[in-house]
Structures are given as C-alpha cells and as structure tokens.
C-alpha cells in the first residue's frame, strides 16, 4: 500500500489535521500539502496588486481571516502537480476552493476530524511549534523533553502568532462561516467519513488507518 491514497483532512482549527497528516504521510508514503505551512513560509509575499485588505498573506493570517483564493489555489495546484498520493490539510476552506479542487483532482478519502469547540481552544492556545523544523508540541498534552527545545532538531520552540485566544476565537468564527459549509457539501455528496478527533493522538491515528484501509 503506497502512493494511491488521496486523502483530504477536514476539521476546525486545532482538530489535529497537522498532527495526523504528518503521521498518515509517514505511514503510507504520501506528500503532505498544507496551505497553512506554505503560507507561513510566505507570510511577507507582496500581494498588493490584488488590492485586498492586506498587502501580505501574513496580514490575513494574524487577523485569523482567510487568505484570498487566488493565492491559495496557486499553492495547491503547484503542490498537486508533483504529488501522486497526498494528504491535503487546510484546503479547501470555502465552497469556491472546493469547486476549484474538484477541477484539479479526484479524492479517495474525505475525512472530517470531529472535535468539540471547548477542546479546540485549549489545544490551540497551548500549542507550541519548533521555529526551525515545524514540529508541533502542546504545553500540557505533548510537551518537549526539555522546555523550549525541540526534541527533533534542538531548535527553539515558539507560539504561533495566530494562537492567541483572541485570534483563535476569530479563526473558529471564520471556520463556522466559511468552512463548515464545505464539510456539509461533502456530507451531502456522500463522500464524507466522520471520525472522532478526541482521545490521544494514537487513538485518533488508529481510527484513521482503520478507515483508510477498510
Ligand atoms: P492553518 O495552519 O491551516 O490553521 P488551522 O486550520 O487553523 O488549523 P491548525 O493548524 O491550527 O490546527 P490543526 O488541525 O492542524 O491542529 P494540530 O495538529 O496542530 O491555517 C492558518 C491560517 O492560514 C488561516 O487562519 C488562514 O489565514 C490561512 N490559510 C490556510 N489555509 C488557507 C486556505 N485554504 N484558504 C485561505 N486561507 C488559508 O493540533 C493542535 C494542537 O493540539 C497541537 O498543540 C497538538 O499537539 C495538539 N493535539 C493534536 N491532537 C491532539 C489530541 N488527540 N489530543 C491532545 N492534543 C492534541
Ligand atoms: Mg495545522
């Protein structure tokens, strides 16, 4: 079982898309396509010619708003062109993006990671990430062995700029307004598999591999 899985991971901010996406990619030899990471690597890109609210992707991200579709679609189409099997995390985030995606590729598994909002806020405000390699930790649920130091590469562990409580609340609001309709769309087409994202990361991973292999 290698590279014929095209997996879409849907879920609210903090559901565990990044955590599980990395694990699925390692398990099945897939590429991870994460628009959030791609945008964080291009936060200062000049998009002023689009004449939108902010001149860079980072402006939208730090406010908890969606980056314009043209910017994000371009990232995804480039990443898809080099990928056979993949895990897509963070895209599509509105119905227009979902329509665009359907013109670019078919999907084998569309999975919704279901986690209640009360759990999400704690996961996000407690998240820490390695500034060098991007490894993800949590101050309570998954701390590094040595405080502030990445287990994987020794890099410095920092808080994501959009993980403050105020921005987290706005991201959750934007999710309900823009992205929950995408989940409903896949549910209506019969493509959606719903998996509980509660419990330990190992428990969630077992549910996902059971689903993908069934
Ligand atoms: P993005 O980076 O995609 O953020 P998000 O969707 O808000 O999702 P997160 O990365 O916050 O959560 P996650 O589900 O990956 O959770 P994680 O595994 O880290 O997007 C950021 C911004 O970029 C957006 O706001 C927007 O501006 C822009 N953007 C991105 N894509 C876009 C698009 N398509 N269109 C327009 N704009 C776009 O887990 C969270 C925490 O919980 C971690 O600390 C982890 O250790 C912990 N944890 C995970 N699983 C468990 C568990 N089972 N039990 C306990 N703790 C757990
Ligand atoms: Mg993520």
PDB file of C-alpha atoms and ligand atoms in Angstrom:
ATOM      1  CA  UNK A   1       0.000   0.000   0.000  1.00  0.00           C
ATOM      2  CA  UNK A   2       1.918   3.070  -1.117  1.00  0.00           C
ATOM      3  CA  UNK A   3       1.046   6.069  -3.146  1.00  0.00           C
ATOM      4  CA  UNK A   4      -2.539   5.692  -4.326  1.00  0.00           C
ATOM      5  CA  UNK A   5      -4.172   7.426  -1.353  1.00  0.00           C
ATOM      6  CA  UNK A   6      -5.521  10.886  -1.995  1.00  0.00           C
ATOM      7  CA  UNK A   7      -6.713  11.990   1.432  1.00  0.00           C
ATOM      8  CA  UNK A   8      -8.484  15.208   2.367  1.00  0.00           C
ATOM      9  CA  UNK A   9      -8.431  16.012   6.103  1.00  0.00           C
ATOM     10  CA  UNK A  10     -11.128  18.464   7.138  1.00  0.00           C
ATOM     11  CA  UNK A  11     -11.721  19.869  10.580  1.00  0.00           C
ATOM     12  CA  UNK A  12     -11.778  23.053  12.622  1.00  0.00           C
ATOM     13  CA  UNK A  13      -8.614  24.830  13.806  1.00  0.00           C
ATOM     14  CA  UNK A  14      -6.934  22.575  16.369  1.00  0.00           C
ATOM     15  CA  UNK A  15      -8.733  19.379  15.312  1.00  0.00           C
ATOM     16  CA  UNK A  16      -5.381  17.663  14.729  1.00  0.00           C
ATOM     17  CA  UNK A  17      -5.112  17.914  10.936  1.00  0.00           C
ATOM     18  CA  UNK A  18      -1.406  18.734  11.053  1.00  0.00           C
ATOM     19  CA  UNK A  19      -0.634  16.138  13.735  1.00  0.00           C
ATOM     20  CA  UNK A  20      -2.448  13.343  11.913  1.00  0.00           C
ATOM     21  CA  UNK A  21      -1.499  14.467   8.412  1.00  0.00           C
ATOM     22  CA  UNK A  22       2.209  14.023   9.182  1.00  0.00           C
ATOM     23  CA  UNK A  23       1.601  10.594  10.656  1.00  0.00           C
ATOM     24  CA  UNK A  24      -0.516   9.426   7.720  1.00  0.00           C
ATOM     25  CA  UNK A  25       2.105  10.692   5.280  1.00  0.00           C
ATOM     26  CA  UNK A  26       4.824   8.728   7.084  1.00  0.00           C
ATOM     27  CA  UNK A  27       2.662   5.599   7.283  1.00  0.00           C
ATOM     28  CA  UNK A  28       1.647   5.499   3.627  1.00  0.00           C
ATOM     29  CA  UNK A  29       4.452   7.401   1.881  1.00  0.00           C
ATOM     30  CA  UNK A  30       2.308  10.391   0.964  1.00  0.00           C
ATOM     31  CA  UNK A  31       3.092  14.053   0.353  1.00  0.00           C
ATOM     32  CA  UNK A  32       1.606  16.488   2.870  1.00  0.00           C
ATOM     33  CA  UNK A  33       0.058  19.534   1.250  1.00  0.00           C
ATOM     34  CA  UNK A  34      -0.632  22.115   3.965  1.00  0.00           C
ATOM     35  CA  UNK A  35      -1.704  25.545   2.838  1.00  0.00           C
ATOM     36  CA  UNK A  36      -1.179  26.936   6.360  1.00  0.00           C
ATOM     37  CA  UNK A  37       2.510  25.918   6.392  1.00  0.00           C
ATOM     38  CA  UNK A  38       3.026  27.069   2.809  1.00  0.00           C
ATOM     39  CA  UNK A  39       1.539  30.458   3.666  1.00  0.00           C
ATOM     40  CA  UNK A  40       3.566  30.752   6.899  1.00  0.00           C
ATOM     41  CA  UNK A  41       6.684  30.290   4.743  1.00  0.00           C
ATOM     42  CA  UNK A  42       5.471  33.125   2.506  1.00  0.00           C
ATOM     43  CA  UNK A  43       3.933  35.465   5.066  1.00  0.00           C
ATOM     44  CA  UNK A  44       5.691  38.535   3.656  1.00  0.00           C
ATOM     45  CA  UNK A  45       4.931  37.851  -0.025  1.00  0.00           C
ATOM     46  CA  UNK A  46       3.779  41.029  -1.796  1.00  0.00           C
ATOM     47  CA  UNK A  47       0.160  40.572  -2.898  1.00  0.00           C
ATOM     48  CA  UNK A  48      -0.620  44.290  -3.069  1.00  0.00           C
ATOM     49  CA  UNK A  49      -1.546  44.006  -6.766  1.00  0.00           C
ATOM     50  CA  UNK A  50      -4.670  42.097  -5.705  1.00  0.00           C
ATOM     51  CA  UNK A  51      -5.981  45.243  -3.999  1.00  0.00           C
ATOM     52  CA  UNK A  52      -7.322  43.348  -0.963  1.00  0.00           C
ATOM     53  CA  UNK A  53      -7.471  44.190   2.751  1.00  0.00           C
ATOM     54  CA  UNK A  54      -3.795  43.348   3.478  1.00  0.00           C
ATOM     55  CA  UNK A  55      -0.668  43.522   1.319  1.00  0.00           C
ATOM     56  CA  UNK A  56       0.736  40.180   2.526  1.00  0.00           C
ATOM     57  CA  UNK A  57      -0.657  36.715   3.437  1.00  0.00           C
ATOM     58  CA  UNK A  58       0.594  37.331   6.983  1.00  0.00           C
ATOM     59  CA  UNK A  59      -1.818  40.229   7.404  1.00  0.00           C
ATOM     60  CA  UNK A  60      -4.793  37.918   6.865  1.00  0.00           C
ATOM     61  CA  UNK A  61      -3.304  35.105   8.950  1.00  0.00           C
ATOM     62  CA  UNK A  62      -2.527  37.190  12.015  1.00  0.00           C
ATOM     63  CA  UNK A  63      -6.101  38.523  11.904  1.00  0.00           C
ATOM     64  CA  UNK A  64      -7.495  34.972  11.644  1.00  0.00           C
ATOM     65  CA  UNK A  65      -9.041  35.661   8.231  1.00  0.00           C
ATOM     66  CA  UNK A  66      -8.760  33.608   5.036  1.00  0.00           C
ATOM     67  CA  UNK A  67      -6.024  34.496   2.556  1.00  0.00           C
ATOM     68  CA  UNK A  68      -7.519  35.286  -0.896  1.00  0.00           C
ATOM     69  CA  UNK A  69      -8.413  32.260  -3.028  1.00  0.00           C
ATOM     70  CA  UNK A  70      -6.129  33.157  -5.945  1.00  0.00           C
ATOM     71  CA  UNK A  71      -3.064  32.976  -3.682  1.00  0.00           C
ATOM     72  CA  UNK A  72      -4.085  29.709  -2.069  1.00  0.00           C
ATOM     73  CA  UNK A  73      -5.311  27.982  -5.237  1.00  0.00           C
ATOM     74  CA  UNK A  74      -1.946  28.631  -6.854  1.00  0.00           C
ATOM     75  CA  UNK A  75      -0.116  26.968  -3.949  1.00  0.00           C
ATOM     76  CA  UNK A  76      -2.342  23.913  -4.130  1.00  0.00           C
ATOM     77  CA  UNK A  77      -2.210  23.420  -7.875  1.00  0.00           C
ATOM     78  CA  UNK A  78       1.594  23.594  -7.819  1.00  0.00           C
ATOM     79  CA  UNK A  79       1.821  21.088  -4.967  1.00  0.00           C
ATOM     80  CA  UNK A  80      -0.675  18.710  -6.566  1.00  0.00           C
ATOM     81  CA  UNK A  81       1.211  18.648  -9.841  1.00  0.00           C
ATOM     82  CA  UNK A  82       4.129  16.854  -8.185  1.00  0.00           C
ATOM     83  CA  UNK A  83       2.120  14.502  -5.970  1.00  0.00           C
ATOM     84  CA  UNK A  84       0.612  11.064  -6.524  1.00  0.00           C
ATOM     85  CA  UNK A  85      -0.605  10.158  -3.074  1.00  0.00           C
ATOM     86  CA  UNK A  86      -1.175  13.071  -0.728  1.00  0.00           C
ATOM     87  CA  UNK A  87      -2.763  14.329   2.454  1.00  0.00           C
ATOM     88  CA  UNK A  88      -4.378  17.705   1.955  1.00  0.00           C
ATOM     89  CA  UNK A  89      -4.643  19.760   5.182  1.00  0.00           C
ATOM     90  CA  UNK A  90      -6.203  23.230   5.430  1.00  0.00           C
ATOM     91  CA  UNK A  91      -7.724  23.344   1.962  1.00  0.00           C
ATOM     92  CA  UNK A  92     -10.438  23.730   0.726  1.00  0.00           C
ATOM     93  CA  UNK A  93     -11.695  26.275   3.247  1.00  0.00           C
ATOM     94  CA  UNK A  94     -14.664  27.703   1.386  1.00  0.00           C
ATOM     95  CA  UNK A  95     -17.037  26.473  -1.318  1.00  0.00           C
ATOM     96  CA  UNK A  96     -15.189  28.236  -4.145  1.00  0.00           C
ATOM     97  CA  UNK A  97     -11.957  26.483  -3.164  1.00  0.00           C
ATOM     98  CA  UNK A  98     -13.829  23.166  -3.022  1.00  0.00           C
ATOM     99  CA  UNK A  99     -15.102  23.684  -6.540  1.00  0.00           C
ATOM    100  CA  UNK A 100     -11.626  24.606  -7.760  1.00  0.00           C
ATOM    101  CA  UNK A 101     -10.169  21.486  -6.119  1.00  0.00           C
ATOM    102  CA  UNK A 102     -12.757  19.256  -7.802  1.00  0.00           C
ATOM    103  CA  UNK A 103     -11.449  20.517 -11.155  1.00  0.00           C
ATOM    104  CA  UNK A 104      -7.848  19.612 -10.208  1.00  0.00           C
ATOM    105  CA  UNK A 105      -8.026  16.129  -8.700  1.00  0.00           C
ATOM    106  CA  UNK A 106     -10.218  13.277  -7.514  1.00  0.00           C
ATOM    107  CA  UNK A 107     -10.106  12.245  -3.830  1.00  0.00           C
ATOM    108  CA  UNK A 108     -10.126   8.732  -2.331  1.00  0.00           C
ATOM    109  CA  UNK A 109     -10.918   9.684   1.285  1.00  0.00           C
ATOM    110  CA  UNK A 110     -12.593  12.821   2.599  1.00  0.00           C
ATOM    111  CA  UNK A 111     -12.302  12.728   6.388  1.00  0.00           C
ATOM    112  CA  UNK A 112     -13.769  15.105   8.942  1.00  0.00           C
ATOM    113  CA  UNK A 113     -11.970  15.185  12.300  1.00  0.00           C
ATOM    114  CA  UNK A 114     -14.692  15.980  14.784  1.00  0.00           C
ATOM    115  CA  UNK A 115     -13.654  17.811  17.984  1.00  0.00           C
ATOM    116  CA  UNK A 116     -15.893  19.995  20.179  1.00  0.00           C
ATOM    117  CA  UNK A 117     -15.138  23.706  20.359  1.00  0.00           C
ATOM    118  CA  UNK A 118     -14.383  23.669  24.095  1.00  0.00           C
ATOM    119  CA  UNK A 119     -11.453  21.305  23.442  1.00  0.00           C
ATOM    120  CA  UNK A 120     -10.171  23.293  20.454  1.00  0.00           C
ATOM    121  CA  UNK A 121      -9.422  26.494  22.343  1.00  0.00           C
ATOM    122  CA  UNK A 122      -7.223  24.673  24.887  1.00  0.00           C
ATOM    123  CA  UNK A 123      -5.406  22.769  22.152  1.00  0.00           C
ATOM    124  CA  UNK A 124      -4.640  25.940  20.202  1.00  0.00           C
ATOM    125  CA  UNK A 125      -3.665  28.317  22.980  1.00  0.00           C
ATOM    126  CA  UNK A 126      -1.374  25.586  24.409  1.00  0.00           C
ATOM    127  CA  UNK A 127       0.218  24.656  21.078  1.00  0.00           C
ATOM    128  CA  UNK A 128       3.923  25.353  20.570  1.00  0.00           C
ATOM    129  CA  UNK A 129       5.903  24.783  17.369  1.00  0.00           C
ATOM    130  CA  UNK A 130       9.567  24.454  16.514  1.00  0.00           C
ATOM    131  CA  UNK A 131      10.782  27.589  14.777  1.00  0.00           C
ATOM    132  CA  UNK A 132      13.261  25.541  12.726  1.00  0.00           C
ATOM    133  CA  UNK A 133      11.603  22.266  11.710  1.00  0.00           C
ATOM    134  CA  UNK A 134       7.928  22.937  12.430  1.00  0.00           C
ATOM    135  CA  UNK A 135       7.445  20.025  14.861  1.00  0.00           C
ATOM    136  CA  UNK A 136       4.312  20.559  16.961  1.00  0.00           C
ATOM    137  CA  UNK A 137       4.008  20.310  20.750  1.00  0.00           C
ATOM    138  CA  UNK A 138       1.469  21.166  23.425  1.00  0.00           C
ATOM    139  CA  UNK A 139       2.341  22.609  26.825  1.00  0.00           C
ATOM    140  CA  UNK A 140       0.104  20.077  28.620  1.00  0.00           C
ATOM    141  CA  UNK A 141      -0.717  17.257  26.180  1.00  0.00           C
ATOM    142  CA  UNK A 142       2.619  16.819  24.379  1.00  0.00           C
ATOM    143  CA  UNK A 143       5.470  18.832  25.928  1.00  0.00           C
ATOM    144  CA  UNK A 144       9.059  18.514  24.667  1.00  0.00           C
ATOM    145  CA  UNK A 145      11.541  16.694  26.937  1.00  0.00           C
ATOM    146  CA  UNK A 146      13.340  19.962  27.690  1.00  0.00           C
ATOM    147  CA  UNK A 147      11.217  23.119  27.952  1.00  0.00           C
ATOM    148  CA  UNK A 148      11.574  25.390  24.922  1.00  0.00           C
ATOM    149  CA  UNK A 149      13.820  22.987  22.955  1.00  0.00           C
ATOM    150  CA  UNK A 150      12.677  20.835  20.025  1.00  0.00           C
ATOM    151  CA  UNK A 151      13.089  17.077  20.591  1.00  0.00           C
ATOM    152  CA  UNK A 152      13.645  16.502  16.891  1.00  0.00           C
ATOM    153  CA  UNK A 153      16.185  19.154  15.897  1.00  0.00           C
ATOM    154  CA  UNK A 154      17.175  21.129  19.012  1.00  0.00           C
ATOM    155  CA  UNK A 155      15.543  24.266  17.594  1.00  0.00           C
ATOM    156  CA  UNK A 156      13.683  26.913  19.582  1.00  0.00           C
ATOM    157  CA  UNK A 157      10.036  26.275  20.409  1.00  0.00           C
ATOM    158  CA  UNK A 158       7.708  29.231  19.936  1.00  0.00           C
ATOM    159  CA  UNK A 159       3.994  30.061  19.906  1.00  0.00           C
ATOM    160  CA  UNK A 160       2.305  30.575  16.536  1.00  0.00           C
ATOM    161  CA  UNK A 161       1.315  34.217  16.110  1.00  0.00           C
ATOM    162  CA  UNK A 162      -2.321  33.284  15.436  1.00  0.00           C
ATOM    163  CA  UNK A 163      -2.623  31.092  18.552  1.00  0.00           C
ATOM    164  CA  UNK A 164      -3.591  33.894  20.932  1.00  0.00           C
ATOM    165  CA  UNK A 165      -7.045  33.452  22.441  1.00  0.00           C
ATOM    166  CA  UNK A 166      -8.492  36.434  20.556  1.00  0.00           C
ATOM    167  CA  UNK A 167      -7.278  35.240  17.137  1.00  0.00           C
ATOM    168  CA  UNK A 168      -8.265  31.658  17.924  1.00  0.00           C
ATOM    169  CA  UNK A 169     -11.858  32.830  18.532  1.00  0.00           C
ATOM    170  CA  UNK A 170     -11.857  34.661  15.202  1.00  0.00           C
ATOM    171  CA  UNK A 171     -10.458  31.603  13.373  1.00  0.00           C
ATOM    172  CA  UNK A 172     -13.221  29.483  14.874  1.00  0.00           C
ATOM    173  CA  UNK A 173     -15.818  32.036  13.764  1.00  0.00           C
ATOM    174  CA  UNK A 174     -14.391  32.094  10.221  1.00  0.00           C
ATOM    175  CA  UNK A 175     -14.374  28.289  10.229  1.00  0.00           C
ATOM    176  CA  UNK A 176     -18.094  28.168  11.074  1.00  0.00           C
ATOM    177  CA  UNK A 177     -18.937  30.756   8.448  1.00  0.00           C
ATOM    178  CA  UNK A 178     -16.723  29.658   5.547  1.00  0.00           C
ATOM    179  CA  UNK A 179     -15.521  26.097   6.098  1.00  0.00           C
ATOM    180  CA  UNK A 180     -18.403  24.315   7.864  1.00  0.00           C
ATOM    181  CA  UNK A 181     -20.373  24.635   4.575  1.00  0.00           C
ATOM    182  CA  UNK A 182     -17.548  22.737   2.834  1.00  0.00           C
ATOM    183  CA  UNK A 183     -17.968  19.885   5.336  1.00  0.00           C
ATOM    184  CA  UNK A 184     -21.739  19.939   4.687  1.00  0.00           C
ATOM    185  CA  UNK A 185     -21.086  19.857   0.941  1.00  0.00           C
ATOM    186  CA  UNK A 186     -19.011  16.659   1.147  1.00  0.00           C
ATOM    187  CA  UNK A 187     -21.561  15.172   3.548  1.00  0.00           C
ATOM    188  CA  UNK A 188     -24.321  15.817   1.026  1.00  0.00           C
ATOM    189  CA  UNK A 189     -22.363  14.183  -1.810  1.00  0.00           C
ATOM    190  CA  UNK A 190     -21.902  11.064   0.381  1.00  0.00           C
ATOM    191  CA  UNK A 191     -18.107  11.363   0.295  1.00  0.00           C
ATOM    192  CA  UNK A 192     -17.609  12.348   3.930  1.00  0.00           C
ATOM    193  CA  UNK A 193     -16.284   9.973   6.587  1.00  0.00           C
ATOM    194  CA  UNK A 194     -16.575  11.381  10.118  1.00  0.00           C
ATOM    195  CA  UNK A 195     -14.000  10.384  12.717  1.00  0.00           C
ATOM    196  CA  UNK A 196     -13.796  11.491  16.323  1.00  0.00           C
ATOM    197  CA  UNK A 197     -10.683  13.590  16.899  1.00  0.00           C
ATOM    198  CA  UNK A 198     -10.921  13.240  20.684  1.00  0.00           C
ATOM    199  CA  UNK A 199      -8.702  10.945  22.751  1.00  0.00           C
ATOM    200  CA  UNK A 200      -4.969  10.568  22.356  1.00  0.00           C
ATOM    201  CA  UNK A 201      -3.195  11.192  19.033  1.00  0.00           C
ATOM    202  CA  UNK A 202      -2.547   7.417  18.854  1.00  0.00           C
ATOM    203  CA  UNK A 203      -6.256   6.673  19.265  1.00  0.00           C
ATOM    204  CA  UNK A 204      -7.161   9.113  16.515  1.00  0.00           C
ATOM    205  CA  UNK A 205      -4.464   7.726  14.222  1.00  0.00           C
ATOM    206  CA  UNK A 206      -5.799   4.170  14.698  1.00  0.00           C
ATOM    207  CA  UNK A 207      -9.281   5.354  13.705  1.00  0.00           C
ATOM    208  CA  UNK A 208      -7.876   6.987  10.585  1.00  0.00           C
ATOM    209  CA  UNK A 209      -5.824   3.994   9.437  1.00  0.00           C
ATOM    210  CA  UNK A 210      -8.808   1.688  10.036  1.00  0.00           C
ATOM    211  CA  UNK A 211     -10.883   3.927   7.832  1.00  0.00           C
ATOM    212  CA  UNK A 212      -8.304   4.248   5.070  1.00  0.00           C
ATOM    213  CA  UNK A 213      -7.653   0.522   4.960  1.00  0.00           C
ATOM    214  CA  UNK A 214     -11.303  -0.564   5.154  1.00  0.00           C
TER     215      UNK A 214
HETATM  216  P1  LIG B   1      -3.748  26.523   9.284  1.00  0.00           P
HETATM  217  O1  LIG B   1      -2.319  26.475   9.588  1.00  0.00           O
HETATM  218  O2  LIG B   1      -4.335  25.554   8.352  1.00  0.00           O
HETATM  219  O3  LIG B   1      -4.525  26.514  10.685  1.00  0.00           O
HETATM  220  P2  LIG B   1      -5.930  25.867  11.116  1.00  0.00           P
HETATM  221  O4  LIG B   1      -6.823  25.312  10.105  1.00  0.00           O
HETATM  222  O5  LIG B   1      -6.474  26.932  11.970  1.00  0.00           O
HETATM  223  O6  LIG B   1      -5.523  24.577  11.809  1.00  0.00           O
HETATM  224  P3  LIG B   1      -4.397  24.400  12.848  1.00  0.00           P
HETATM  225  O7  LIG B   1      -3.085  24.193  12.166  1.00  0.00           O
HETATM  226  O8  LIG B   1      -4.476  25.483  13.878  1.00  0.00           O
HETATM  227  O9  LIG B   1      -4.894  23.060  13.566  1.00  0.00           O
HETATM  228  P4  LIG B   1      -4.614  21.548  13.230  1.00  0.00           P
HETATM  229  O10 LIG B   1      -5.922  20.896  12.945  1.00  0.00           O
HETATM  230  O11 LIG B   1      -3.519  21.365  12.233  1.00  0.00           O
HETATM  231  O12 LIG B   1      -4.146  21.059  14.677  1.00  0.00           O
HETATM  232  P5  LIG B   1      -2.734  20.492  15.208  1.00  0.00           P
HETATM  233  O13 LIG B   1      -2.497  19.122  14.666  1.00  0.00           O
HETATM  234  O14 LIG B   1      -1.636  21.479  15.057  1.00  0.00           O
HETATM  235  O15 LIG B   1      -4.144  27.994   8.742  1.00  0.00           O
HETATM  236  C1  LIG B   1      -3.629  29.156   9.352  1.00  0.00           C
HETATM  237  C2  LIG B   1      -4.075  30.392   8.574  1.00  0.00           C
HETATM  238  O16 LIG B   1      -3.583  30.329   7.223  1.00  0.00           O
HETATM  239  C3  LIG B   1      -5.588  30.564   8.400  1.00  0.00           C
HETATM  240  O17 LIG B   1      -6.168  31.217   9.502  1.00  0.00           O
HETATM  241  C4  LIG B   1      -5.644  31.413   7.122  1.00  0.00           C
HETATM  242  O18 LIG B   1      -5.332  32.765   7.375  1.00  0.00           O
HETATM  243  C5  LIG B   1      -4.517  30.827   6.279  1.00  0.00           C
HETATM  244  N1  LIG B   1      -4.975  29.725   5.406  1.00  0.00           N
HETATM  245  C6  LIG B   1      -4.577  28.416   5.464  1.00  0.00           C
HETATM  246  N2  LIG B   1      -5.190  27.698   4.506  1.00  0.00           N
HETATM  247  C7  LIG B   1      -5.983  28.555   3.826  1.00  0.00           C
HETATM  248  C8  LIG B   1      -6.901  28.394   2.741  1.00  0.00           C
HETATM  249  N3  LIG B   1      -7.116  27.191   2.173  1.00  0.00           N
HETATM  250  N4  LIG B   1      -7.573  29.487   2.312  1.00  0.00           N
HETATM  251  C9  LIG B   1      -7.369  30.693   2.853  1.00  0.00           C
HETATM  252  N5  LIG B   1      -6.547  30.909   3.891  1.00  0.00           N
HETATM  253  C10 LIG B   1      -5.847  29.841   4.389  1.00  0.00           C
HETATM  254  O19 LIG B   1      -3.087  20.320  16.773  1.00  0.00           O
HETATM  255  C11 LIG B   1      -3.341  21.453  17.575  1.00  0.00           C
HETATM  256  C12 LIG B   1      -2.734  21.265  18.977  1.00  0.00           C
HETATM  257  O20 LIG B   1      -3.398  20.193  19.639  1.00  0.00           O
HETATM  258  C13 LIG B   1      -1.241  20.897  18.989  1.00  0.00           C
HETATM  259  O21 LIG B   1      -0.626  21.520  20.073  1.00  0.00           O
HETATM  260  C14 LIG B   1      -1.230  19.374  19.168  1.00  0.00           C
HETATM  261  O22 LIG B   1      -0.067  18.955  19.843  1.00  0.00           O
HETATM  262  C15 LIG B   1      -2.483  19.151  19.979  1.00  0.00           C
HETATM  263  N6  LIG B   1      -3.158  17.904  19.690  1.00  0.00           N
HETATM  264  C16 LIG B   1      -3.360  17.346  18.452  1.00  0.00           C
HETATM  265  N7  LIG B   1      -4.054  16.202  18.553  1.00  0.00           N
HETATM  266  C17 LIG B   1      -4.310  16.023  19.879  1.00  0.00           C
HETATM  267  C18 LIG B   1      -5.000  15.019  20.639  1.00  0.00           C
HETATM  268  N8  LIG B   1      -5.566  13.949  20.030  1.00  0.00           N
HETATM  269  N9  LIG B   1      -5.080  15.185  21.992  1.00  0.00           N
HETATM  270  C19 LIG B   1      -4.497  16.254  22.601  1.00  0.00           C
HETATM  271  N10 LIG B   1      -3.834  17.227  21.943  1.00  0.00           N
HETATM  272  C20 LIG B   1      -3.742  17.118  20.603  1.00  0.00           C
HETATM  273 MG1  LIG B   2      -2.278  22.691  11.152  1.00  0.00          MG
END
